[in-house]
Tab-separated table of C-alpha atoms and ligand atoms in Angstrom:
chain	number	residue	atom	x	y	z
A	1186	UNK	CA	-4.486	25.224	5.829
A	1187	UNK	CA	-6.091	22.701	8.123
A	1188	UNK	CA	-8.623	20.353	6.615
A	1189	UNK	CA	-11.319	18.588	8.508
A	1190	UNK	CA	-9.879	15.198	9.492
A	1191	UNK	CA	-11.450	12.077	8.067
A	1192	UNK	CA	-10.906	8.371	8.330
A	1193	UNK	CA	-9.382	6.910	5.169
A	1194	UNK	CA	-11.160	3.717	4.204
A	1195	UNK	CA	-9.015	3.329	1.119
A	1196	UNK	CA	-6.446	0.588	0.626
A	1197	UNK	CA	-3.375	2.800	0.784
A	1198	UNK	CA	-2.550	5.426	1.659
A	1199	UNK	CA	-4.593	4.469	4.670
A	1200	UNK	CA	-5.271	5.717	8.188
A	1201	UNK	CA	-2.095	5.566	10.246
A	1202	UNK	CA	-1.645	6.043	13.984
A	1203	UNK	CA	-0.586	9.350	15.438
A	1204	UNK	CA	2.634	7.717	16.720
A	1205	UNK	CA	3.588	6.622	13.179
A	1206	UNK	CA	3.117	10.180	11.950
A	1207	UNK	CA	4.975	11.688	14.909
A	1208	UNK	CA	8.306	9.976	14.217
A	1209	UNK	CA	8.473	11.972	10.980
A	1210	UNK	CA	8.959	15.188	12.923
A	1211	UNK	CA	12.720	14.872	12.768
A	1212	UNK	CA	14.984	15.147	9.707
A	1213	UNK	CA	17.183	12.109	9.233
A	1214	UNK	CA	20.475	11.792	7.448
A	1215	UNK	CA	20.446	9.217	4.665
A	1216	UNK	CA	23.936	7.663	5.067
A	1217	UNK	CA	24.437	7.956	8.822
A	1218	UNK	CA	25.059	4.676	10.680
A	1219	UNK	CA	22.076	5.077	13.010
A	1220	UNK	CA	19.819	5.429	10.011
A	1221	UNK	CA	21.360	2.514	8.157
A	1222	UNK	CA	20.877	0.372	11.249
A	1223	UNK	CA	17.159	1.138	11.121
A	1224	UNK	CA	17.087	0.046	7.476
A	1225	UNK	CA	18.826	-3.210	8.358
A	1226	UNK	CA	16.382	-3.890	11.184
A	1227	UNK	CA	13.463	-3.290	8.845
A	1228	UNK	CA	14.911	-5.713	6.295
A	1229	UNK	CA	15.414	-8.390	8.962
A	1230	UNK	CA	11.879	-7.953	10.277
A	1231	UNK	CA	10.341	-8.201	6.810
A	1232	UNK	CA	12.145	-11.460	6.167
A	1233	UNK	CA	10.854	-12.858	9.460
A	1234	UNK	CA	7.285	-11.832	8.650
A	1235	UNK	CA	7.477	-13.481	5.220
A	1236	UNK	CA	8.883	-16.851	6.212
A	1237	UNK	CA	10.135	-18.651	9.285
A	1238	UNK	CA	12.766	-20.388	7.104
A	1239	UNK	CA	16.139	-18.946	6.159
A	1240	UNK	CA	17.253	-18.366	2.576
A	1241	UNK	CA	15.369	-15.112	2.045
A	1242	UNK	CA	16.519	-11.528	1.839
A	1243	UNK	CA	14.785	-8.147	1.579
A	1244	UNK	CA	15.236	-5.088	-0.616
A	1245	UNK	CA	13.616	-1.692	-0.115
A	1246	UNK	CA	12.907	0.344	-3.259
A	1247	UNK	CA	11.989	4.012	-3.649
A	1248	UNK	CA	8.641	4.935	-5.184
A	1249	UNK	CA	5.089	3.660	-4.929
A	1250	UNK	CA	4.256	-0.046	-5.073
A	1251	UNK	CA	4.183	-0.160	-8.862
A	1252	UNK	CA	7.861	0.866	-8.958
A	1253	UNK	CA	8.691	-2.258	-6.954
A	1254	UNK	CA	6.574	-4.440	-9.232
A	1255	UNK	CA	8.341	-2.967	-12.246
A	1256	UNK	CA	11.671	-3.469	-10.538
A	1257	UNK	CA	10.960	-7.186	-10.013
A	1258	UNK	CA	9.545	-7.836	-13.476
A	1259	UNK	CA	12.321	-5.885	-15.191
A	1260	UNK	CA	15.128	-7.387	-13.109
A	1261	UNK	CA	14.190	-11.066	-12.828
A	1262	UNK	CA	13.019	-12.213	-16.273
A	1263	UNK	CA	16.112	-12.709	-18.461
A	1264	UNK	CA	16.220	-11.598	-22.075
A	1265	UNK	CA	15.389	-15.098	-23.328
A	1266	UNK	CA	12.781	-15.661	-20.602
A	1267	UNK	CA	8.990	-15.656	-20.791
A	1268	UNK	CA	6.499	-14.442	-18.220
A	1269	UNK	CA	3.041	-15.916	-17.629
A	1270	UNK	CA	0.693	-13.560	-15.791
A	1271	UNK	CA	-2.503	-14.818	-14.127
A	1272	UNK	CA	-4.793	-11.822	-14.140
A	1273	UNK	CA	-8.239	-11.151	-12.753
A	1274	UNK	CA	-8.196	-7.407	-12.405
A	1275	UNK	CA	-6.420	-4.096	-12.832
A	1276	UNK	CA	-3.261	-4.929	-10.912
A	1277	UNK	CA	-2.733	-8.186	-12.804
A	1278	UNK	CA	-3.223	-6.248	-16.030
A	1279	UNK	CA	-0.648	-3.717	-14.834
A	1280	UNK	CA	1.983	-6.468	-14.561
A	1281	UNK	CA	1.250	-7.342	-18.194
A	1282	UNK	CA	1.552	-3.690	-19.182
A	1283	UNK	CA	4.902	-3.415	-17.403
A	1284	UNK	CA	6.205	-6.522	-19.197
A	1285	UNK	CA	5.062	-5.225	-22.583
A	1286	UNK	CA	6.616	-1.820	-22.000
A	1287	UNK	CA	9.896	-3.521	-21.118
A	1288	UNK	CA	9.607	-5.723	-24.222
A	1289	UNK	CA	9.502	-8.874	-22.122
A	1290	UNK	CA	7.900	-11.901	-23.741
A	1291	UNK	CA	4.581	-12.199	-21.854
A	1292	UNK	CA	1.449	-14.353	-21.986
A	1293	UNK	CA	-1.696	-13.794	-19.969
A	1294	UNK	CA	-4.267	-16.145	-18.468
A	1295	UNK	CA	-7.210	-13.852	-17.790
A	1296	UNK	CA	-10.004	-15.304	-15.669
A	1297	UNK	CA	-12.187	-12.179	-15.610
A	1298	UNK	CA	-12.910	-9.726	-12.794
A	1299	UNK	CA	-15.055	-11.993	-10.681
A	1300	UNK	CA	-13.272	-15.344	-10.854
A	1301	UNK	CA	-10.122	-16.727	-9.291
A	1302	UNK	CA	-7.353	-17.889	-11.661
A	1303	UNK	CA	-8.235	-20.987	-13.686
A	1304	UNK	CA	-5.906	-23.681	-12.322
A	1305	UNK	CA	-6.692	-26.132	-15.106
A	1306	UNK	CA	-5.746	-23.547	-17.710
A	1307	UNK	CA	-2.573	-22.767	-15.772
A	1308	UNK	CA	-1.651	-26.453	-15.828
A	1309	UNK	CA	-2.233	-26.573	-19.589
A	1310	UNK	CA	-0.180	-23.431	-20.195
A	1311	UNK	CA	2.729	-24.766	-18.173
A	1312	UNK	CA	2.595	-28.148	-19.923
A	1313	UNK	CA	2.246	-26.807	-23.438
A	1314	UNK	CA	4.625	-23.836	-23.334
A	1315	UNK	CA	8.088	-24.838	-22.184
A	1316	UNK	CA	9.415	-21.333	-22.905
A	1317	UNK	CA	7.700	-19.960	-19.786
A	1318	UNK	CA	10.285	-19.249	-17.092
A	1319	UNK	CA	8.368	-17.011	-14.633
A	1320	UNK	CA	4.801	-16.900	-13.324
A	1321	UNK	CA	3.297	-13.803	-11.695
A	1322	UNK	CA	0.028	-13.354	-9.835
A	1323	UNK	CA	-1.593	-10.785	-7.546
A	1324	UNK	CA	-2.514	-12.080	-4.081
A	1325	UNK	CA	-5.312	-9.712	-3.115
A	1326	UNK	CA	-6.559	-8.109	-6.351
A	1327	UNK	CA	-7.387	-4.772	-4.784
A	1328	UNK	CA	-9.566	-3.680	-7.705
A	1329	UNK	CA	-12.267	-6.122	-6.583
A	1330	UNK	CA	-11.103	-7.462	-3.207
A	1331	UNK	CA	-10.713	-11.040	-4.430
A	1332	UNK	CA	-8.112	-13.103	-2.539
A	1333	UNK	CA	-6.357	-15.402	-4.987
A	1334	UNK	CA	-5.300	-18.893	-3.800
A	1335	UNK	CA	-1.557	-18.317	-4.184
A	1336	UNK	CA	-0.767	-21.521	-2.288
A	1337	UNK	CA	-2.663	-23.707	-4.756
A	1338	UNK	CA	-1.188	-21.843	-7.714
A	1339	UNK	CA	2.236	-22.462	-6.169
A	1340	UNK	CA	1.824	-26.234	-6.340
A	1341	UNK	CA	1.567	-26.096	-10.130
A	1342	UNK	CA	4.236	-23.439	-10.586
A	1343	UNK	CA	6.719	-25.348	-8.460
A	1344	UNK	CA	5.906	-28.714	-10.038
A	1345	UNK	CA	7.054	-27.130	-13.309
A	1346	UNK	CA	10.007	-25.473	-11.625
A	1347	UNK	CA	9.192	-21.876	-12.603
A	1348	UNK	CA	10.168	-18.726	-10.749
A	1349	UNK	CA	7.128	-17.565	-8.782
A	1350	UNK	CA	6.409	-13.829	-8.339
A	1351	UNK	CA	3.569	-12.635	-6.089
A	1352	UNK	CA	2.248	-9.084	-5.889
A	1353	UNK	CA	1.198	-9.164	-2.250
A	1354	UNK	CA	0.967	-5.395	-2.128
A	1355	UNK	CA	-2.341	-5.120	-0.318
A	1356	UNK	CA	-2.169	-8.389	1.650
A	1357	UNK	CA	1.303	-8.638	3.186
A	1358	UNK	CA	1.010	-7.896	6.898
A	1359	UNK	CA	-2.773	-8.282	6.808
A	1360	UNK	CA	-3.026	-11.944	5.837
A	1361	UNK	CA	-0.556	-14.656	6.940
A	1362	UNK	CA	1.834	-15.646	4.130
A	1363	UNK	CA	4.424	-18.420	4.127
A	1364	UNK	CA	6.953	-17.820	1.346
A	1365	UNK	CA	8.874	-21.031	1.848
A	1366	UNK	CA	5.807	-23.190	2.370
A	1367	UNK	CA	4.151	-21.741	-0.728
A	1368	UNK	CA	7.253	-21.695	-2.901
A	1369	UNK	CA	7.243	-17.948	-3.516
A	1370	UNK	CA	10.511	-16.596	-4.931
A	1371	UNK	CA	9.739	-12.865	-5.087
A	1372	UNK	CA	7.099	-11.193	-2.951
A	1373	UNK	CA	6.277	-7.513	-3.427
A	1374	UNK	CA	4.534	-5.088	-1.072
A	1375	UNK	CA	4.741	-1.440	-0.035
A	1376	UNK	CA	5.000	0.810	2.994
A	1377	UNK	CA	1.500	2.234	2.907
A	1378	UNK	CA	-0.637	-0.905	2.971
A	1379	UNK	CA	-1.126	-3.508	5.724
A	1380	UNK	CA	2.057	-2.669	7.637
A	1381	UNK	CA	0.288	0.685	8.110
A	1382	UNK	CA	3.101	3.054	7.216
A	1383	UNK	CA	3.022	6.122	4.985
A	1384	UNK	CA	3.715	6.136	1.209
A	1385	UNK	CA	7.196	6.485	-0.250
A	1386	UNK	CA	8.732	3.097	-0.884
A	1387	UNK	CA	8.015	-0.529	-1.678
A	1388	UNK	CA	9.856	-3.666	-0.666
A	1389	UNK	CA	10.654	-7.077	-2.021
A	1390	UNK	CA	11.298	-10.233	-0.047
A	1391	UNK	CA	13.266	-12.562	-2.306
A	1392	UNK	CA	14.698	-16.033	-2.288
A	1393	UNK	CA	18.359	-15.211	-2.064
A	1394	UNK	CA	19.604	-17.776	-4.559
A	1395	UNK	CA	17.095	-16.536	-7.170
A	1396	UNK	CA	17.960	-12.882	-6.600
A	1397	UNK	CA	21.651	-13.654	-6.958
A	1398	UNK	CA	20.962	-14.817	-10.512
A	1399	UNK	CA	19.609	-11.388	-11.462
A	1400	UNK	CA	22.863	-9.457	-11.616
A	1401	UNK	CA	23.003	-7.397	-14.797
A	1402	UNK	CA	19.488	-8.365	-15.949
A	1403	UNK	CA	17.682	-5.124	-15.104
A	1404	UNK	CA	16.283	-3.047	-17.933
A	1405	UNK	CA	16.451	0.100	-15.787
A	1406	UNK	CA	19.168	1.691	-13.697
A	1407	UNK	CA	17.087	3.140	-10.861
A	1408	UNK	CA	14.828	0.069	-10.654
A	1409	UNK	CA	17.645	-2.474	-10.724
A	1410	UNK	CA	16.571	-4.876	-7.979
A	1411	UNK	CA	19.889	-6.701	-7.771
A	1412	UNK	CA	21.796	-3.399	-7.823
A	1413	UNK	CA	19.756	-1.999	-4.949
A	1414	UNK	CA	20.088	-5.229	-2.974
A	1415	UNK	CA	23.825	-5.404	-3.529
A	1416	UNK	CA	24.266	-1.866	-2.220
A	1417	UNK	CA	22.124	-2.584	0.856
A	1418	UNK	CA	24.082	-5.765	1.582
A	1419	UNK	CA	27.557	-4.379	0.969
A	1420	UNK	CA	26.953	-1.031	2.576
A	1421	UNK	CA	24.792	-2.388	5.407
A	1422	UNK	CA	21.552	-0.535	4.887
A	1423	UNK	CA	22.585	2.113	2.358
A	1424	UNK	CA	20.227	2.863	-0.518
A	1425	UNK	CA	21.766	3.662	-3.898
A	1426	UNK	CA	20.017	7.008	-4.271
A	1427	UNK	CA	18.281	9.369	-1.850
A	1428	UNK	CA	16.118	7.297	0.435
A	1429	UNK	CA	12.722	8.394	1.768
A	1430	UNK	CA	14.098	8.875	5.278
A	1431	UNK	CA	10.913	10.078	6.969
A	1432	UNK	CA	8.877	7.290	5.436
A	1433	UNK	CA	11.460	4.753	6.548
A	1434	UNK	CA	11.291	6.005	10.144
A	1435	UNK	CA	7.522	5.845	10.049
A	1436	UNK	CA	7.719	2.312	8.670
A	1437	UNK	CA	10.033	1.190	11.475
A	1438	UNK	CA	7.499	2.535	13.964
A	1439	UNK	CA	4.659	0.829	12.069
A	1440	UNK	CA	6.502	-2.513	12.295
A	1441	UNK	CA	6.900	-1.996	16.035
A	1442	UNK	CA	3.174	-1.359	16.320
A	1443	UNK	CA	2.380	-4.486	14.301
A	1444	UNK	CA	4.384	-6.452	16.852
A	1445	UNK	CA	2.674	-4.695	19.773
A	1446	UNK	CA	-0.703	-5.513	18.271
A	1447	UNK	CA	0.283	-9.187	18.417
A	1448	UNK	CA	1.574	-9.850	14.917
A	1449	UNK	CA	-0.002	-10.671	11.586
A	1450	UNK	CA	-2.478	-13.283	12.886
A	1451	UNK	CA	-4.026	-10.811	15.304
A	1452	UNK	CA	-4.057	-7.980	12.789
A	1453	UNK	CA	-5.620	-10.284	10.238
A	1454	UNK	CA	-8.365	-11.092	12.736
A	1455	UNK	CA	-9.050	-7.363	13.293
A	1456	UNK	CA	-9.345	-6.862	9.526
A	1457	UNK	CA	-11.713	-9.848	9.335
A	1458	UNK	CA	-13.888	-8.365	12.048
A	1459	UNK	CA	-13.863	-5.038	10.212
A	1460	UNK	CA	-14.889	-6.721	6.997
A	1461	UNK	CA	-17.655	-8.747	8.645
A	1462	UNK	CA	-19.013	-5.691	10.450
A	1463	UNK	CA	-18.922	-3.803	7.157
A	1464	UNK	CA	-20.708	-6.417	5.072
A	1465	UNK	CA	-23.321	-7.196	7.731
A	1466	UNK	CA	-24.073	-3.486	8.112
A	1467	UNK	CA	-24.120	-2.696	4.401
A	1468	UNK	CA	-26.287	-5.697	3.532
A	1469	UNK	CA	-28.758	-4.721	6.245
A	1470	UNK	CA	-29.040	-1.360	4.445
A	1471	UNK	CA	-29.741	-3.127	1.152
A	1472	UNK	CA	-26.299	-3.054	-0.507
A	1473	UNK	CA	-24.939	-6.052	-2.391
A	1474	UNK	CA	-21.343	-7.298	-2.629
A	1475	UNK	CA	-19.677	-7.874	-5.989
A	1476	UNK	CA	-18.020	-11.134	-4.945
A	1477	UNK	CA	-19.258	-14.323	-3.325
A	1478	UNK	CA	-18.068	-14.669	0.273
A	1479	UNK	CA	-15.665	-17.534	-0.437
A	1480	UNK	CA	-13.349	-15.363	-2.571
A	1481	UNK	CA	-13.691	-12.186	-0.566
A	1482	UNK	CA	-10.522	-10.908	1.149
A	1483	UNK	CA	-10.539	-9.192	4.546
A	1484	UNK	CA	-8.725	-6.236	2.907
A	1485	UNK	CA	-11.259	-4.387	0.777
A	1486	UNK	CA	-14.851	-4.993	-0.345
A	1487	UNK	CA	-16.556	-4.021	-3.609
A	1488	UNK	CA	-20.242	-3.107	-3.466
A	1489	UNK	CA	-22.589	-2.799	-6.417
A	1490	UNK	CA	-24.236	0.564	-7.008
A	1491	UNK	CA	-27.799	0.596	-5.648
A	1492	UNK	CA	-30.285	-0.025	-8.444
A	1493	UNK	CA	-31.713	3.458	-8.295
A	1494	UNK	CA	-31.506	6.152	-10.977
A	1495	UNK	CA	-30.951	8.848	-8.353
A	1496	UNK	CA	-27.697	7.286	-7.076
A	1497	UNK	CA	-24.389	8.820	-8.099
A	1498	UNK	CA	-21.085	7.815	-6.559
A	1499	UNK	CA	-19.886	11.420	-6.395
A	1500	UNK	CA	-22.799	12.540	-4.254
A	1501	UNK	CA	-22.575	9.457	-2.011
A	1502	UNK	CA	-18.831	10.042	-1.612
A	1503	UNK	CA	-19.355	13.695	-0.691
A	1504	UNK	CA	-22.091	12.843	1.821
A	1505	UNK	CA	-19.799	10.319	3.529
A	1506	UNK	CA	-16.805	12.628	3.460
A	1507	UNK	CA	-18.791	15.340	5.195
A	1508	UNK	CA	-19.458	12.763	7.939
A	1509	UNK	CA	-15.765	11.915	8.309
A	1510	UNK	CA	-15.257	8.893	6.028
A	1511	UNK	CA	-13.474	8.633	2.709
A	1512	UNK	CA	-14.250	5.637	0.491
A	1513	UNK	CA	-12.968	4.525	-2.904
A	1514	UNK	CA	-14.480	4.458	-6.395
A	1515	UNK	CA	-14.746	1.099	-8.149
A	1516	UNK	CA	-12.331	-0.178	-10.734
A	1517	UNK	CA	-13.997	-3.113	-12.465
A	1518	UNK	CA	-15.061	-3.106	-16.085
A	1519	UNK	CA	-18.085	-5.339	-15.529
A	1520	UNK	CA	-20.640	-3.337	-13.571
A	1521	UNK	CA	-20.634	-0.211	-11.428
A	1522	UNK	CA	-19.045	-0.623	-8.022
A	1523	UNK	CA	-17.545	1.345	-5.191
A	1524	UNK	CA	-15.049	0.014	-2.679
A	1525	UNK	CA	-14.550	0.286	1.066
A	1526	UNK	CA	-11.237	-0.703	2.633
A	1527	UNK	CA	-10.892	-2.346	6.046
A	1528	UNK	CA	-7.175	-1.921	6.520
A	1529	UNK	CA	-5.228	0.700	8.468
A	1530	UNK	CA	-5.699	2.024	11.988
A	1531	UNK	CA	-9.395	1.134	11.872
A	1532	UNK	CA	-11.391	-1.125	14.165
A	1533	UNK	CA	-14.935	-2.553	14.195
A	1534	UNK	CA	-16.249	0.431	16.191
A	1535	UNK	CA	-15.057	2.734	13.401
A	1536	UNK	CA	-16.876	0.551	10.910
A	1537	UNK	CA	-20.058	0.738	13.004
A	1538	UNK	CA	-19.754	4.535	12.902
A	1539	UNK	CA	-19.301	4.293	9.133
A	1540	UNK	CA	-22.476	2.228	8.801
A	1541	UNK	CA	-24.401	4.933	10.690
A	1542	UNK	CA	-22.929	7.533	8.328
A	1543	UNK	CA	-23.914	5.424	5.316
A	1544	UNK	CA	-27.460	5.174	6.612
A	1545	UNK	CA	-27.612	8.959	6.995
A	1546	UNK	CA	-26.111	9.392	3.524
A	1547	UNK	CA	-28.807	7.458	1.676
A	1548	UNK	CA	-30.290	10.377	-0.235
A	1549	UNK	CA	-31.900	8.218	-2.921
A	1550	UNK	CA	-35.003	6.021	-2.402
B	2227	PLP	C1	-1.626	-0.718	-4.181
B	2227	PLP	C2	-1.312	-1.831	-5.092
B	2227	PLP	C3	-0.258	-1.759	-6.025
B	2227	PLP	C4	0.639	-0.564	-6.174
B	2227	PLP	O1	-0.016	0.602	-6.378
B	2227	PLP	P1	0.756	1.988	-6.238
B	2227	PLP	O2	-0.334	2.968	-6.514
B	2227	PLP	O3	1.826	2.021	-7.236
B	2227	PLP	O4	1.280	2.053	-4.834
B	2227	PLP	C5	0.026	-2.887	-6.785
B	2227	PLP	N1	-0.695	-4.008	-6.656
B	2227	PLP	C6	-1.713	-4.111	-5.781
B	2227	PLP	C7	-2.453	-5.406	-5.683
B	2227	PLP	C8	-2.071	-3.022	-4.977
B	2227	PLP	O5	-3.072	-3.130	-4.099
């Protein structure tokens, strides 16, 4: 059955180009050399996008982004280790949940939904608790749209010589990141976010000498990060278990299109323009943003519900969907919000069309 097409303004899965979807029209063998070569090219490109320096390697992992986060947490922190998580939203909390489920010793510095991590508190934690071995933080906390200052956090983490893990799921490819410059040891993202591929796998760019230490640490067989990496290295692009071949092809095409667009800086600028067009338009219609501008990412924006009894998200959502736009419900505990993503195959003209649709959808007042 054919559904009416709409533009996804959600932070993954997101709107992809027709050409990314088209390369999935062929069935690909999972162990064939041509296919493995594509995997190796993808890994090399990811490393280049993450850092101009050498000393990094990349691992692709089946599943949604959370599987890759769980793979990193469960494979890097040793039995006697301790993880400090800086959380200011749902995805930070998820890292804590993963650690608890895996019975990893974990402490949390929670700065609340609307604030960046508290650097002073981080300094205190690192000075007072020598047992901490790893620090994890989310770059763009997609639940609110806040962009955490992972470079400034890095200064403290590295001064104390801890392993630094960054969930850059919704930012990698959409915001410039410098793993070497910022001292990041493990960076996690997935196929269906700013690289603009389709869902099916996540990936990890890792400092090679840190990943090498992780042999035998994993608490899971299928999510063993070192195991998966070892197989990909030894067998030149082979995954341990069935790989999402169509998704991988689409991802290779998406990487090509990122390059054609001009790279991460240019894409980042398009997202910024999208976000500015969105906020200017929404504010002109009377909507208010959850976050102050200084913390707002170019990835996704949270808006407060209009202060009107007649407003329901469900009706607003349905009105917009009927006009060709799909938005996202909110996910913060403090206050009612909805979210609109700026990432994917979306440009400022699309956002202007969205603003017109929003204006037509205002059924309250
Ligand atoms: C999307 C996302 C994830 C992973 O979510 P999945 O639904 O498992 O793909 C993790 N962290 C952040 C910050 C995200 O935006």
